[in-house]
mmCIF file of C-alpha atoms and ligand atoms in Angstrom:
data_model
loop_
_atom_site.group_PDB
_atom_site.id
_atom_site.type_symbol
_atom_site.label_atom_id
_atom_site.label_comp_id
_atom_site.label_asym_id
_atom_site.label_seq_id
_atom_site.Cartn_x
_atom_site.Cartn_y
_atom_site.Cartn_z
ATOM 1 C CA MET A 278 -10.917 -16.519 -21.090
ATOM 2 C CA ALA A 279 -9.792 -13.220 -22.528
ATOM 3 C CA ASN A 280 -7.168 -13.720 -25.145
ATOM 4 C CA PRO A 281 -5.355 -11.152 -27.265
ATOM 5 C CA THR A 282 -6.681 -11.152 -30.823
ATOM 6 C CA HIS A 283 -3.789 -9.319 -32.415
ATOM 7 C CA ARG A 284 -0.153 -9.158 -31.627
ATOM 8 C CA HIS A 285 1.064 -5.670 -30.773
ATOM 9 C CA THR A 286 4.057 -4.253 -32.585
ATOM 10 C CA ARG A 287 7.469 -4.082 -30.942
ATOM 11 C CA SER A 288 7.094 -0.327 -30.972
ATOM 12 C CA ARG A 289 3.804 -0.458 -29.106
ATOM 13 C CA ARG A 290 5.148 -2.976 -26.617
ATOM 14 C CA ASP A 291 8.259 -0.911 -25.963
ATOM 15 C CA LYS A 292 6.281 2.305 -25.614
ATOM 16 C CA ARG A 293 4.219 0.628 -22.928
ATOM 17 C CA ARG A 294 7.345 -0.573 -21.128
ATOM 18 C CA ALA A 295 8.963 2.846 -21.361
ATOM 19 C CA ASN A 296 6.665 3.988 -18.570
ATOM 20 C CA TRP A 297 7.644 1.094 -16.359
ATOM 21 C CA LYS A 298 10.204 2.370 -13.903
ATOM 22 C CA GLY A 299 11.383 1.094 -10.599
ATOM 23 C CA GLN A 300 10.168 3.181 -7.698
ATOM 24 C CA LEU A 301 12.027 4.092 -4.578
ATOM 25 C CA PRO A 302 10.134 3.100 -1.450
ATOM 26 C CA GLN A 303 8.484 5.842 0.533
ATOM 27 C CA LEU A 304 10.690 6.774 3.467
ATOM 28 C CA THR A 305 9.759 8.482 6.695
ATOM 29 C CA GLU A 306 11.830 9.804 9.543
ATOM 30 C CA CYS A 307 12.080 7.779 12.741
ATOM 31 C CA PRO A 308 10.689 9.870 15.610
ATOM 32 C CA ASP A 309 13.278 8.431 18.001
ATOM 33 C CA CYS A 310 16.577 8.570 16.141
ATOM 34 C CA LYS A 311 15.629 10.708 13.084
ATOM 35 C CA GLU A 312 16.922 7.993 10.786
ATOM 36 C CA GLN A 313 15.190 7.304 7.460
ATOM 37 C CA LYS A 314 12.936 4.278 7.757
ATOM 38 C CA LEU A 315 10.131 2.517 5.904
ATOM 39 C CA PRO A 316 6.659 3.496 7.093
ATOM 40 C CA HIS A 317 4.791 0.917 9.236
ATOM 41 C CA ARG A 318 8.046 -0.920 9.903
ATOM 42 C CA VAL A 319 10.198 -1.164 12.989
ATOM 43 C CA CYS A 320 13.145 1.224 12.736
ATOM 44 C CA ALA A 321 16.268 -0.694 11.704
ATOM 45 C CA ASN A 322 18.507 1.796 13.467
ATOM 46 C CA CYS A 323 17.041 1.938 16.984
ATOM 47 C CA GLY A 324 14.465 -0.895 16.929
ATOM 48 C CA SER A 325 11.561 1.275 18.027
ATOM 49 C CA TYR A 326 7.990 1.320 16.832
ATOM 50 C CA LYS A 327 5.220 3.674 17.978
ATOM 51 C CA GLY A 328 7.509 5.219 20.582
ATOM 52 C CA LYS A 329 8.433 1.885 22.172
ATOM 53 C CA LYS A 330 11.552 -0.201 21.766
ATOM 54 C CA VAL A 331 10.281 -3.477 20.346
ATOM 55 C CA ILE A 332 13.425 -5.240 19.121
ATOM 56 C CA GLU A 333 17.065 -5.320 20.092
ATOM 57 C CA VAL A 334 19.245 -4.001 17.268
ATOM 58 C CA VAL A 335 22.263 -6.192 16.640
ATOM 59 C CA SER A 336 25.081 -4.088 15.248
ATOM 60 C CA LYS A 337 28.725 -4.783 14.567
HETATM 61 ZN ZN1 ZN B 591 14.947 4.884 14.944
#
């Protein structure tokens, strides 16, 4: 199995990790309620998907 031959310096390791950033998920607008939602997911606000209401939204 592939194994690292040499240990990289702290500097090199940290430079690599400097590019590692958390990403915000891509958001789209719900066509029914215009709320921001995750793509390919049922809308959490109105419970609709592909123009149909698929789940009942329980809200306080
Ligand atoms: Zn919605």
